[in-house]
Coordinates of C-alpha atoms and ligand atoms in Angstrom, one line a residue:
Chain A
M1 CA 0.0 0.0 0.0
N2 CA 3.0 2.3 0.0
D3 CA 3.4 2.9 -3.7
H4 CA 1.2 5.8 -4.7
I5 CA -0.6 5.1 -8.0
I6 CA -2.1 8.6 -8.2
K7 CA -0.1 11.6 -7.2
V8 CA -1.4 15.1 -7.5
E9 CA 0.7 18.1 -6.7
N10 CA -0.5 21.7 -6.5
L11 CA -3.1 21.1 -9.2
V12 CA -4.9 24.2 -10.4
K13 CA -7.6 24.5 -13.1
R14 CA -9.1 27.9 -14.1
F15 CA -12.0 28.5 -16.4
G16 CA -11.5 32.2 -17.1
K17 CA -11.8 33.8 -13.7
L18 CA -13.3 30.8 -12.0
V19 CA -10.9 28.6 -10.1
A20 CA -12.5 25.2 -10.4
V21 CA -9.6 23.4 -8.8
D22 CA -7.5 25.5 -6.4
N23 CA -4.1 24.2 -5.7
I24 CA -4.9 20.7 -4.4
S25 CA -2.4 17.9 -3.6
F26 CA -3.0 14.4 -2.6
S27 CA -2.0 10.9 -3.4
V28 CA -3.8 7.6 -3.6
A29 CA -2.2 4.2 -2.8
A30 CA -2.5 1.3 -5.2
G31 CA -5.6 -0.8 -4.3
E32 CA -7.2 1.9 -2.3
I33 CA -10.8 3.1 -2.6
F34 CA -10.5 6.9 -2.5
G35 CA -13.6 9.0 -2.2
L36 CA -13.8 12.6 -3.3
L37 CA -16.7 14.4 -1.7
G38 CA -18.0 17.9 -2.1
P39 CA -21.0 20.0 -2.8
N40 CA -22.2 20.7 -6.4
G41 CA -19.6 22.7 -8.4
A42 CA -16.8 21.9 -5.9
G43 CA -14.5 20.7 -8.6
K44 CA -14.8 16.9 -8.4
T45 CA -15.5 16.2 -12.0
T46 CA -12.9 18.7 -13.1
T47 CA -10.3 16.9 -11.0
I48 CA -11.3 13.6 -12.6
N49 CA -11.2 15.1 -16.1
I50 CA -7.6 16.3 -15.5
L51 CA -6.6 12.9 -14.1
C52 CA -8.1 11.1 -17.1
T53 CA -6.4 13.4 -19.6
L54 CA -9.5 15.1 -20.9
T55 CA -8.7 18.5 -19.4
R56 CA -5.4 20.2 -19.3
P57 CA -4.5 21.6 -15.8
T58 CA -3.7 25.3 -15.7
S59 CA -0.7 24.5 -13.5
G60 CA 0.5 21.8 -11.2
Q61 CA 1.2 18.1 -11.8
A62 CA -0.6 14.9 -11.7
T63 CA 0.7 11.4 -12.4
I64 CA -0.8 8.0 -12.6
A65 CA 1.5 5.1 -12.0
G66 CA 4.3 7.6 -12.5
L67 CA 3.0 8.7 -15.9
D68 CA 2.3 12.4 -16.4
V69 CA -1.3 13.0 -17.4
V70 CA -0.3 15.8 -19.7
R71 CA 2.9 14.6 -21.3
Q72 CA 2.2 10.8 -21.3
Q73 CA -1.5 10.8 -22.2
S74 CA -1.7 7.7 -24.2
Q75 CA 0.1 5.6 -21.6
V76 CA -2.1 7.0 -18.9
R77 CA -5.2 6.2 -20.9
R78 CA -4.3 2.6 -21.3
L79 CA -4.2 2.2 -17.5
I80 CA -7.5 3.8 -16.5
G81 CA -11.2 3.1 -16.8
L82 CA -14.0 5.6 -16.4
V83 CA -17.6 5.9 -15.6
F84 CA -18.5 9.5 -16.4
Q85 CA -21.0 11.6 -14.5
D86 CA -22.9 12.4 -17.7
P87 CA -24.1 9.7 -20.2
S88 CA -21.5 8.6 -22.7
L89 CA -23.1 5.6 -24.5
D90 CA -23.9 5.3 -28.2
E91 CA -27.6 5.0 -28.0
R92 CA -28.0 3.9 -31.5
L93 CA -26.0 0.8 -30.9
S94 CA -26.9 -2.2 -28.8
G95 CA -25.4 -2.9 -25.3
L96 CA -23.2 -5.6 -26.8
Q97 CA -22.0 -3.4 -29.6
N98 CA -21.1 -0.6 -27.1
L99 CA -19.0 -3.0 -25.2
R100 CA -17.4 -4.5 -28.3
F101 CA -16.4 -1.0 -29.5
H102 CA -14.8 -0.4 -26.1
G103 CA -12.9 -3.6 -26.3
L104 CA -11.7 -2.8 -29.8
V105 CA -10.4 0.7 -29.0
Y106 CA -8.7 -0.7 -25.9
G107 CA -7.1 -3.5 -27.9
V108 CA -8.6 -6.3 -25.8
P109 CA -8.1 -9.5 -27.8
A110 CA -11.3 -11.1 -28.9
A111 CA -10.6 -14.3 -27.0
V112 CA -10.6 -12.3 -23.8
R113 CA -13.1 -9.7 -24.8
E114 CA -16.1 -11.8 -25.7
P115 CA -16.3 -14.0 -22.6
R116 CA -15.6 -11.0 -20.4
M117 CA -18.4 -9.1 -22.1
E118 CA -20.8 -11.9 -21.2
Q119 CA -19.6 -12.1 -17.7
L120 CA -20.0 -8.3 -17.2
L121 CA -23.4 -8.1 -18.9
R122 CA -24.6 -10.9 -16.7
M123 CA -23.3 -9.2 -13.6
V124 CA -25.2 -6.0 -14.4
E125 CA -28.1 -8.1 -15.5
L126 CA -28.3 -6.9 -19.0
W127 CA -27.4 -10.1 -20.8
D128 CA -31.0 -10.6 -21.9
K129 CA -31.1 -7.1 -23.3
R130 CA -27.7 -7.3 -25.0
H131 CA -29.1 -7.0 -28.5
H132 CA -31.4 -4.2 -27.8
K133 CA -30.5 -0.7 -28.7
V134 CA -29.3 1.4 -25.7
Q135 CA -32.1 3.9 -26.6
T136 CA -34.6 1.4 -25.2
Y137 CA -32.8 1.0 -21.9
S138 CA -34.0 2.7 -18.7
G139 CA -31.7 5.2 -17.0
G140 CA -30.5 2.6 -14.5
M141 CA -29.8 0.1 -17.2
K142 CA -27.7 2.6 -19.1
R143 CA -25.7 3.3 -15.9
R144 CA -25.1 -0.4 -15.4
L145 CA -23.9 -0.7 -18.9
E146 CA -21.5 2.2 -18.5
L147 CA -20.1 0.5 -15.4
A148 CA -19.7 -2.8 -17.2
R149 CA -17.9 -1.0 -20.0
G150 CA -15.5 0.8 -17.6
L151 CA -14.4 -2.6 -16.3
L152 CA -14.0 -4.4 -19.6
H153 CA -10.3 -3.7 -20.2
H154 CA -9.2 -4.4 -16.6
P155 CA -8.1 -0.9 -15.7
K156 CA -5.6 -0.4 -13.0
V157 CA -7.4 2.7 -11.8
L158 CA -11.1 3.1 -12.1
F159 CA -12.6 6.5 -11.9
L160 CA -16.3 6.5 -10.9
D161 CA -18.0 9.9 -11.1
E162 CA -21.2 9.4 -9.1
P163 CA -21.5 5.9 -10.4
T164 CA -24.8 5.0 -8.7
L165 CA -26.6 8.3 -9.4
G166 CA -30.2 7.4 -10.1
L167 CA -30.0 3.7 -9.3
D168 CA -32.3 1.8 -7.1
P169 CA -30.9 0.5 -3.7
Q170 CA -30.7 -3.1 -4.9
T171 CA -28.7 -2.2 -7.9
R172 CA -26.5 0.1 -5.9
N173 CA -25.7 -2.7 -3.5
R174 CA -24.9 -5.1 -6.2
I175 CA -22.6 -2.7 -7.9
W176 CA -20.8 -2.1 -4.7
E177 CA -20.4 -5.8 -4.1
Y178 CA -18.7 -6.0 -7.4
I179 CA -16.5 -2.9 -6.9
L180 CA -15.3 -4.4 -3.6
E181 CA -14.7 -7.8 -5.1
L182 CA -12.8 -6.2 -8.0
R183 CA -10.5 -4.4 -5.6
E184 CA -10.1 -7.7 -3.7
R185 CA -9.4 -9.8 -6.7
E186 CA -7.5 -7.6 -9.0
G187 CA -6.2 -4.9 -6.8
T188 CA -7.9 -2.2 -8.8
T189 CA -7.6 1.3 -7.4
I190 CA -10.9 3.1 -7.2
F191 CA -11.3 6.8 -7.3
L192 CA -14.9 7.8 -6.7
T193 CA -17.1 10.8 -6.2
T194 CA -20.5 10.4 -4.6
H195 CA -23.2 12.3 -2.8
Y196 CA -24.4 9.2 -0.9
M197 CA -22.8 9.0 2.6
D198 CA -23.3 5.3 2.9
E199 CA -21.2 4.8 -0.2
A200 CA -18.6 7.2 1.0
E201 CA -18.3 5.1 4.2
K202 CA -17.0 2.3 2.0
A203 CA -14.0 4.3 0.9
D204 CA -10.7 3.7 2.7
R205 CA -10.0 7.4 2.6
I206 CA -12.1 10.4 1.9
A207 CA -11.1 13.9 0.7
I208 CA -13.6 16.7 1.0
I209 CA -13.4 19.4 -1.6
D210 CA -15.2 22.8 -1.5
Y211 CA -14.8 25.7 -3.9
G212 CA -11.9 23.8 -5.5
K213 CA -9.9 23.5 -2.2
L214 CA -9.3 20.3 -0.3
I215 CA -10.5 21.0 3.2
A216 CA -10.1 17.5 4.8
M217 CA -8.6 14.2 4.0
D218 CA -8.6 11.1 6.2
T219 CA -10.3 7.8 6.8
P220 CA -14.0 8.0 7.4
E221 CA -13.4 6.9 11.0
K222 CA -11.0 9.7 11.8
L223 CA -13.1 12.3 10.0
K224 CA -16.0 11.4 12.1
K225 CA -13.9 11.5 15.3
M226 CA -12.9 15.0 14.3
V227 CA -16.4 16.4 14.5
G228 CA -17.6 14.9 17.8
R229 CA -17.8 12.0 20.2
D230 CA -20.0 9.0 20.2
I231 CA -23.4 9.2 21.8
I232 CA -24.8 6.5 24.0
S233 CA -28.5 6.3 24.8
V234 CA -29.6 4.0 27.6
K235 CA -32.7 3.2 29.4
T236 CA -32.4 1.5 32.8
D237 CA -34.9 0.3 35.5
D238 CA -33.9 3.4 37.5
N239 CA -32.6 6.3 35.4
D240 CA -32.0 8.6 38.4
K241 CA -29.8 6.1 40.1
A242 CA -28.0 5.2 36.9
S243 CA -27.3 8.9 36.2
T244 CA -25.6 9.3 39.6
E245 CA -23.6 6.2 39.1
I246 CA -22.4 7.2 35.6
K247 CA -21.2 10.4 37.0
L248 CA -19.4 8.7 39.9
R249 CA -17.8 6.0 37.8
Y250 CA -16.9 7.8 34.6
Q251 CA -17.1 11.5 35.5
I252 CA -19.7 11.9 32.7
E253 CA -22.8 14.1 32.9
A254 CA -25.8 12.2 31.5
R255 CA -28.8 14.0 30.1
Y256 CA -32.4 12.9 30.3
D257 CA -33.5 12.0 26.9
G258 CA -37.1 10.8 26.4
D259 CA -37.6 7.9 28.8
G260 CA -33.9 7.3 29.1
L261 CA -30.5 8.9 29.4
S262 CA -27.9 9.9 26.9
F263 CA -24.2 10.9 27.2
E264 CA -21.1 11.3 25.1
V265 CA -18.0 9.2 25.2
A266 CA -14.8 9.4 23.2
N267 CA -14.8 5.8 21.9
G268 CA -18.2 4.2 22.1
E269 CA -17.2 0.8 20.8
E270 CA -14.6 0.4 23.6
F271 CA -16.8 1.9 26.2
L272 CA -19.9 -0.1 25.7
P273 CA -18.6 -3.6 26.8
T274 CA -17.3 -2.2 30.1
F275 CA -20.6 -0.3 30.6
L276 CA -22.7 -3.4 29.9
K277 CA -20.6 -5.5 32.3
E278 CA -20.9 -3.0 35.1
F279 CA -24.6 -2.2 34.7
G280 CA -25.6 -5.7 33.7
T281 CA -29.3 -6.6 33.9
R282 CA -30.3 -3.1 35.0
I283 CA -30.1 -2.0 31.4
L284 CA -33.4 -2.3 29.5
R285 CA -32.2 -0.8 26.2
V286 CA -28.9 0.7 24.9
S287 CA -27.8 2.2 21.7
L288 CA -24.7 3.8 20.3
R289 CA -24.8 6.5 17.7
R290 CA -21.7 7.7 16.1
P291 CA -21.4 11.0 14.3
S292 CA -22.1 10.4 10.6
L293 CA -20.3 11.6 7.6
D294 CA -23.3 13.9 7.1
D295 CA -22.2 15.6 10.4
V296 CA -18.7 15.9 9.0
F297 CA -19.8 17.3 5.8
L298 CA -22.1 19.8 7.4
K299 CA -19.4 20.9 9.8
L300 CA -16.8 21.4 7.1
T301 CA -18.7 22.8 4.3
G302 CA -21.6 24.5 6.2
R303 CA -23.9 22.6 3.9
E304 CA -25.8 19.4 4.4
I305 CA -25.0 16.7 1.9
R306 CA -28.6 15.7 1.9
E307 CA -29.6 18.9 0.3
E308 CA -28.0 17.4 -2.8
E309 CA -30.5 14.6 -3.0
V310 CA -33.2 16.8 -4.5
S311 CA -30.8 17.9 -7.2
D312 CA -29.6 14.3 -7.6
T313 CA -33.1 13.3 -8.6
F314 CA -33.3 16.2 -10.8
R315 CA -30.1 15.5 -12.5
A316 CA -31.0 11.8 -12.8
M317 CA -34.1 13.1 -14.7
I318 CA -32.0 15.2 -17.0
R319 CA -29.7 12.2 -17.6
Q320 CA -32.6 10.3 -19.0
H321 CA -34.7 12.9 -20.8
G322 CA -33.0 16.1 -21.4
R323 CA -29.7 15.2 -22.8
R324 CA -29.8 17.9 -25.4
M325 CA -30.0 20.5 -22.7
R326 CA -26.5 19.7 -21.7
R327 CA -23.4 20.7 -23.6
Chain B
M1 CA -0.6 -0.8 -35.4
N2 CA -2.3 1.1 -32.7
H3 CA -3.2 3.8 -35.1
L4 CA -4.6 1.5 -37.6
R5 CA -6.7 -0.3 -35.0
G6 CA -8.1 3.1 -33.8
V7 CA -8.9 4.3 -37.4
Y8 CA -10.6 1.0 -38.1
T9 CA -12.7 1.0 -34.9
I10 CA -13.9 4.5 -35.4
W11 CA -14.7 3.8 -39.1
Y12 CA -16.4 0.5 -38.2
R13 CA -18.7 2.2 -35.7
D14 CA -19.8 4.8 -38.1
I15 CA -20.5 2.2 -40.8
L16 CA -22.4 0.1 -38.2
R17 CA -24.5 3.1 -37.3
F18 CA -25.2 3.8 -41.0
W19 CA -26.2 0.2 -41.5
H20 CA -28.7 0.4 -38.6
D21 CA -30.1 3.5 -40.2
R22 CA -30.2 2.4 -43.8
M23 CA -33.2 4.6 -44.5
R24 CA -30.7 7.4 -44.4
L25 CA -29.4 6.2 -47.8
V26 CA -32.8 6.5 -49.4
G27 CA -33.3 10.0 -47.9
S28 CA -29.9 11.3 -49.0
I29 CA -30.2 10.2 -52.6
T30 CA -33.8 11.5 -53.0
F31 CA -32.7 15.1 -53.3
P32 CA -30.0 14.5 -55.9
L33 CA -32.3 12.3 -57.9
L34 CA -35.1 14.9 -57.8
F35 CA -32.5 17.4 -59.1
L36 CA -31.5 15.0 -61.9
F37 CA -34.9 14.0 -63.1
V38 CA -37.0 17.1 -62.4
F39 CA -34.5 19.7 -63.6
G40 CA -33.1 17.4 -66.2
S41 CA -36.5 16.6 -67.8
G42 CA -37.8 20.1 -67.3
L43 CA -34.9 21.9 -68.8
S44 CA -33.3 19.5 -71.3
A45 CA -35.5 20.4 -74.3
R46 CA -34.9 24.2 -73.8
M47 CA -31.2 23.9 -73.1
G48 CA -30.3 22.0 -76.2
V49 CA -27.0 20.3 -76.6
L50 CA -24.3 21.2 -74.1
G51 CA -21.5 19.1 -75.5
P52 CA -21.0 16.6 -78.3
G53 CA -24.3 14.6 -78.2
V54 CA -24.8 15.5 -74.6
D55 CA -28.1 17.0 -73.4
F56 CA -28.7 18.9 -70.1
T57 CA -29.7 15.8 -68.1
Q58 CA -26.6 14.1 -69.2
F59 CA -24.5 17.2 -68.5
I60 CA -25.6 17.6 -64.9
F61 CA -25.4 13.8 -64.2
P62 CA -21.7 13.9 -63.1
G63 CA -22.5 17.1 -61.2
I64 CA -25.2 15.3 -59.3
I65 CA -22.7 12.5 -58.4
G66 CA -20.3 15.1 -57.1
M67 CA -23.1 16.9 -55.2
T68 CA -24.2 13.6 -53.6
V69 CA -20.6 12.7 -52.5
L70 CA -19.9 16.2 -51.3
M71 CA -23.1 16.6 -49.2
S72 CA -22.7 13.1 -47.7
S73 CA -19.0 13.5 -46.8
F74 CA -19.8 16.5 -44.6
M75 CA -21.6 14.0 -42.4
A76 CA -18.2 13.3 -40.8
G77 CA -18.5 16.7 -39.1
V78 CA -22.1 16.1 -38.1
S79 CA -21.1 12.8 -36.6
V80 CA -18.4 14.4 -34.5
V81 CA -20.8 17.1 -33.2
W82 CA -23.4 14.5 -32.6
D83 CA -21.0 12.4 -30.5
R84 CA -20.0 15.4 -28.5
E85 CA -23.6 16.4 -27.9
F86 CA -24.5 12.9 -26.7
G87 CA -21.4 12.4 -24.6
F88 CA -20.0 9.6 -26.6
L89 CA -17.0 11.6 -27.7
K90 CA -15.6 11.5 -24.2
E91 CA -15.6 7.7 -24.4
V92 CA -13.6 8.0 -27.6
L93 CA -11.2 10.7 -26.3
V94 CA -10.1 8.9 -23.1
A95 CA -9.5 5.7 -25.1
P96 CA -5.8 4.8 -25.8
I97 CA -6.0 5.7 -29.5
S98 CA -4.6 8.9 -31.0
R99 CA -6.7 11.9 -31.8
A100 CA -5.3 11.7 -35.4
A101 CA -6.8 8.2 -35.6
V102 CA -10.2 9.4 -34.5
A103 CA -10.2 12.3 -37.0
A104 CA -9.0 9.9 -39.8
G105 CA -11.6 7.2 -38.8
K106 CA -14.4 9.8 -38.9
T107 CA -13.4 11.1 -42.3
L108 CA -13.0 7.6 -43.8
G109 CA -16.3 6.5 -42.4
S110 CA -18.2 9.3 -44.0
A111 CA -16.1 8.9 -47.2
T112 CA -17.1 5.3 -47.4
I113 CA -20.8 6.1 -47.0
A114 CA -20.5 9.0 -49.5
L115 CA -18.9 6.6 -52.0
L116 CA -21.7 4.2 -51.6
Q117 CA -24.3 6.9 -52.2
G118 CA -22.4 8.1 -55.2
M119 CA -22.4 4.6 -56.6
V120 CA -26.1 4.3 -56.1
I121 CA -26.5 7.4 -58.3
L122 CA -24.3 5.8 -60.9
L123 CA -26.8 3.1 -61.2
F124 CA -29.2 5.6 -62.8
A125 CA -26.8 6.3 -65.7
P126 CA -28.6 3.9 -68.2
L127 CA -31.9 5.6 -67.5
I128 CA -30.7 8.9 -68.9
G129 CA -28.7 7.4 -71.7
V130 CA -25.2 7.7 -70.3
S131 CA -23.2 4.5 -70.9
L132 CA -20.6 3.6 -68.3
S133 CA -17.9 1.1 -68.9
V134 CA -16.3 -0.9 -66.0
G135 CA -13.1 1.1 -66.7
T136 CA -15.0 4.4 -66.3
V137 CA -16.6 3.3 -63.0
L138 CA -13.2 2.1 -61.7
T139 CA -11.7 5.5 -62.6
L140 CA -14.6 7.3 -61.0
L141 CA -14.3 5.6 -57.6
P142 CA -10.9 7.1 -56.6
L143 CA -12.1 10.5 -57.8
M144 CA -15.2 10.3 -55.7
F145 CA -13.2 9.1 -52.8
L146 CA -10.7 11.9 -53.0
L147 CA -13.5 14.5 -53.1
A148 CA -15.2 12.7 -50.1
V149 CA -12.1 12.6 -48.0
S150 CA -11.2 16.2 -48.7
L151 CA -14.6 17.6 -47.8
G152 CA -15.0 15.1 -45.0
S153 CA -11.8 16.5 -43.4
L154 CA -13.2 20.0 -43.8
G155 CA -16.3 18.8 -42.0
V156 CA -14.2 17.4 -39.1
L157 CA -12.1 20.5 -38.9
M158 CA -15.3 22.6 -38.6
A159 CA -16.7 20.2 -36.0
T160 CA -13.6 20.7 -33.7
R161 CA -14.4 24.4 -33.4
I162 CA -18.2 24.6 -33.8
R163 CA -19.7 22.8 -30.8
S164 CA -23.5 22.9 -31.2
M165 CA -25.5 20.9 -33.7
E166 CA -27.6 23.9 -34.7
A167 CA -24.6 26.1 -35.3
F168 CA -22.8 23.4 -37.2
Q169 CA -25.7 22.7 -39.4
A170 CA -26.1 26.4 -40.2
A171 CA -22.4 26.7 -41.1
M172 CA -22.6 23.5 -43.2
Q173 CA -25.5 24.8 -45.2
M174 CA -23.8 28.1 -45.7
L175 CA -20.7 26.4 -47.1
M176 CA -22.2 23.4 -48.8
F177 CA -24.7 25.0 -51.2
P178 CA -22.4 27.7 -52.5
M179 CA -19.8 25.0 -53.0
V180 CA -22.2 22.8 -55.0
F181 CA -23.7 25.7 -57.1
L182 CA -20.4 27.3 -57.8
S183 CA -18.7 24.1 -58.9
G184 CA -20.0 23.9 -62.4
A185 CA -22.2 21.0 -61.4
F186 CA -25.2 22.5 -63.2
F187 CA -23.7 24.7 -65.9
P188 CA -20.6 24.9 -68.1
V189 CA -18.0 27.2 -66.6
Q190 CA -17.0 29.0 -69.7
G191 CA -17.9 32.6 -70.3
L192 CA -19.1 33.3 -66.8
P193 CA -19.1 36.8 -65.3
T194 CA -15.8 37.6 -63.7
W195 CA -17.0 37.5 -60.1
M196 CA -18.5 34.1 -60.6
N197 CA -15.6 32.8 -62.5
V198 CA -13.3 33.7 -59.6
L199 CA -15.6 32.0 -57.1
V200 CA -15.8 28.9 -59.3
K201 CA -12.0 28.7 -59.6
V202 CA -11.3 29.1 -55.9
N203 CA -13.9 26.5 -55.0
P204 CA -12.2 23.2 -54.3
A205 CA -15.4 21.3 -55.3
T206 CA -14.8 22.5 -58.9
Y207 CA -11.6 20.4 -59.0
G208 CA -13.6 17.3 -57.8
I209 CA -16.6 17.6 -60.0
T210 CA -14.9 18.6 -63.3
P211 CA -12.7 15.5 -63.5
I212 CA -15.8 13.4 -62.7
R213 CA -17.5 15.0 -65.7
Q214 CA -14.5 14.5 -67.9
V215 CA -14.3 10.9 -67.1
V216 CA -18.0 10.3 -67.7
L217 CA -18.6 12.5 -70.7
G218 CA -15.1 12.7 -72.3
A219 CA -11.8 14.3 -71.4
D220 CA -10.9 15.9 -74.7
P221 CA -9.1 19.1 -73.7
S222 CA -11.1 20.9 -76.4
S223 CA -14.4 19.6 -75.0
P224 CA -16.6 22.2 -73.2
Y225 CA -16.2 20.3 -69.9
A226 CA -12.6 21.4 -69.3
I227 CA -11.7 24.3 -67.1
S228 CA -8.8 26.7 -67.5
L229 CA -6.8 28.6 -64.9
F230 CA -4.7 31.6 -65.8
G231 CA -5.3 30.9 -69.5
Q232 CA -4.1 27.3 -69.1
T233 CA -6.5 24.5 -69.9
L234 CA -6.2 22.0 -67.0
T235 CA -5.8 18.2 -67.5
I236 CA -7.5 15.8 -65.2
W237 CA -4.3 15.2 -63.4
N238 CA -3.9 19.0 -62.8
E239 CA -7.4 19.1 -61.3
V240 CA -6.8 16.0 -59.2
A241 CA -3.5 17.5 -57.9
M242 CA -5.3 20.7 -57.0
L243 CA -8.0 18.8 -55.1
A244 CA -5.4 16.6 -53.4
I245 CA -3.5 19.6 -52.2
F246 CA -6.7 21.0 -50.7
G247 CA -7.6 17.6 -49.3
I248 CA -4.2 17.0 -47.6
T249 CA -4.2 20.5 -46.1
M250 CA -7.7 19.8 -44.7
I251 CA -6.7 16.4 -43.3
L252 CA -3.7 17.8 -41.6
L253 CA -5.6 20.8 -40.2
A254 CA -8.4 18.5 -39.0
I255 CA -6.0 16.2 -37.3
W256 CA -4.1 19.1 -35.7
S257 CA -7.3 20.8 -34.6
F258 CA -8.8 17.6 -33.3
G259 CA -5.7 17.0 -31.1
N260 CA -5.8 20.5 -29.7
Q261 CA -9.4 20.6 -28.6
E262 CA -10.4 20.1 -25.0
Ligands
ATP401 N1 -15.9 23.5 -19.3 C1 -16.1 24.4 -18.3 N2 -16.1 25.7 -18.5 C2 -16.3 26.6 -17.6 N3 -16.6 26.3 -16.3 C3 -16.6 25.0 -16.0 C4 -16.3 24.0 -16.9 N4 -16.4 22.8 -16.3 C5 -16.7 23.1 -15.0 N5 -16.8 24.4 -14.8 C6 -17.0 25.0 -13.5 O1 -16.1 24.5 -12.6 C7 -16.7 24.3 -11.3 C8 -16.4 22.9 -10.9 O2 -17.2 22.0 -11.7 P1 -17.2 20.5 -11.5 O3 -18.0 19.9 -12.6 O4 -15.8 20.0 -11.3 O5 -18.0 20.3 -10.2 P2 -18.4 18.9 -9.4 O6 -17.7 19.0 -8.1 O7 -18.2 17.8 -10.2 O8 -20.0 19.2 -9.1 P3 -21.2 18.2 -9.2 O9 -21.3 17.6 -7.8 O10 -22.4 19.1 -9.5 O11 -20.9 17.2 -10.3 C9 -18.1 24.7 -11.4 O12 -18.3 26.0 -10.9 C10 -18.4 24.7 -12.9 O13 -19.3 25.6 -13.3
MG402 MG1 -19.4 16.4 -11.1

């Protein structure tokens, strides 16, 4: 895990006066799942576009497996796979033809390509629809096809720009199972953006970007610790007595909370077993709530990530119906 | 090797799309055939003889072939703009094939389709009393192909700079029709008013359509189909060379411009 497959140093991208990416630096280890989080317009897609050679940075440097994304574009392109935020399929061709085209441009030999196409289409449950034109697919089916396509040529680094946008929960789960398996089996590095906090939790490390600047980068665990402590809610046969005892034993002030008590501890998972042993059968109910990534996001950006969900649905709608609106 | 694979794949996809959409073939030859038969039949009697034993319909026939090829080859540009609009261009641009291969593949794809459409028009020759030998057809194919590749590259070049479909189509119409009308496709180019003569002579399509006519109707330098430049009557080879220079310039510009776009 020590060799860094993605290295970004002082990366800047300006669009006229707008600084879309503002001097960011980070690196991603081989085999890592790295999540880039941030509100709309924060610069996530722009960062990915630079890393995948589609956009030239204004200044700064980025390398993938030691290859410069500006000067060694074609070698970089061979190593990466992409699922774009916006649709990128040929709707006039069938699902199978889209995959075959991809296999051809990436030079995957037919003997490898054809079986793998089948395997991937079965995984995303589009095998039965493989001869249908993509035009006739639903939004979710198109997304699944794009994902299958991104995996066809065994990329070393897979960029996923909001890969599960607009997908139903079952499909999201299945895709995540596959992503995790892929990392396990082939050591693929995964660079991902998402607005879903439960997905972000699956990342090994998360970077939060806002107005083009990186404002935090760590494991989900540590980020959550940064914003606050774990909250334990407990109901006992005698709350008053328990409250006094908690104060005596742990020097913690408990609050009355509904029909029980709640109090904060630094490390809930370690605290809970001791607590249970000492209070034993007097506990009627106990729960541990940890600060979520939502709390982290809110604290760091001043915006709630859930606000994005409305616009997510809206954008999913545009993806399916209004493609000519976009340029 | 890599380049060839890229060119082939891009070409293959455009052909595949065309094949899915075969009705396009019918649509795109309707207009030229209307021109040929309506204008031809309507005007032939009045126009009399335009060359040795050649009536108006027969005179414009090679022009119609040229027009069909020219209009169809611009589709290379449409296809690039279309791909950009629908997002597919990104899939192509992040793939490990060179931008030059993409530009070349697009041009060759539309040139192939243009050639096919030109050949369909050729099938109508017997109907208007033009006899074509196998040798004539085999000479025509490379001429049509050169015209198609030259103008297809121009289309791709335009598509790298004009990003919206509406704007591209407007620009294309603005260029395509003057190119067809001022190429001598529909009238002999001798004795034209000076302004028109200049426009005809700077129009690259002239050097694509004139040799097609000379191959179909006769290449005698004294025939009324020849064109002259600075007092010199051009041979077919001269014309082909002019078009080739234009074509190569366009291909190089298209490749360069394609590689430089974001
Ligand atoms: N081609 C462009 N020209 C001009 N401005 C651009 C361009 N692409 C992006 N921007 C601007 O750069 C900023 C960052 O955009 P980017 O697409 O990277 O955001 P994002 O983090 O991916 O947002 P989202 O969550 O909405 O996808 C935005 O303000 C956007 O308007
Ligand atoms: Mg984005």
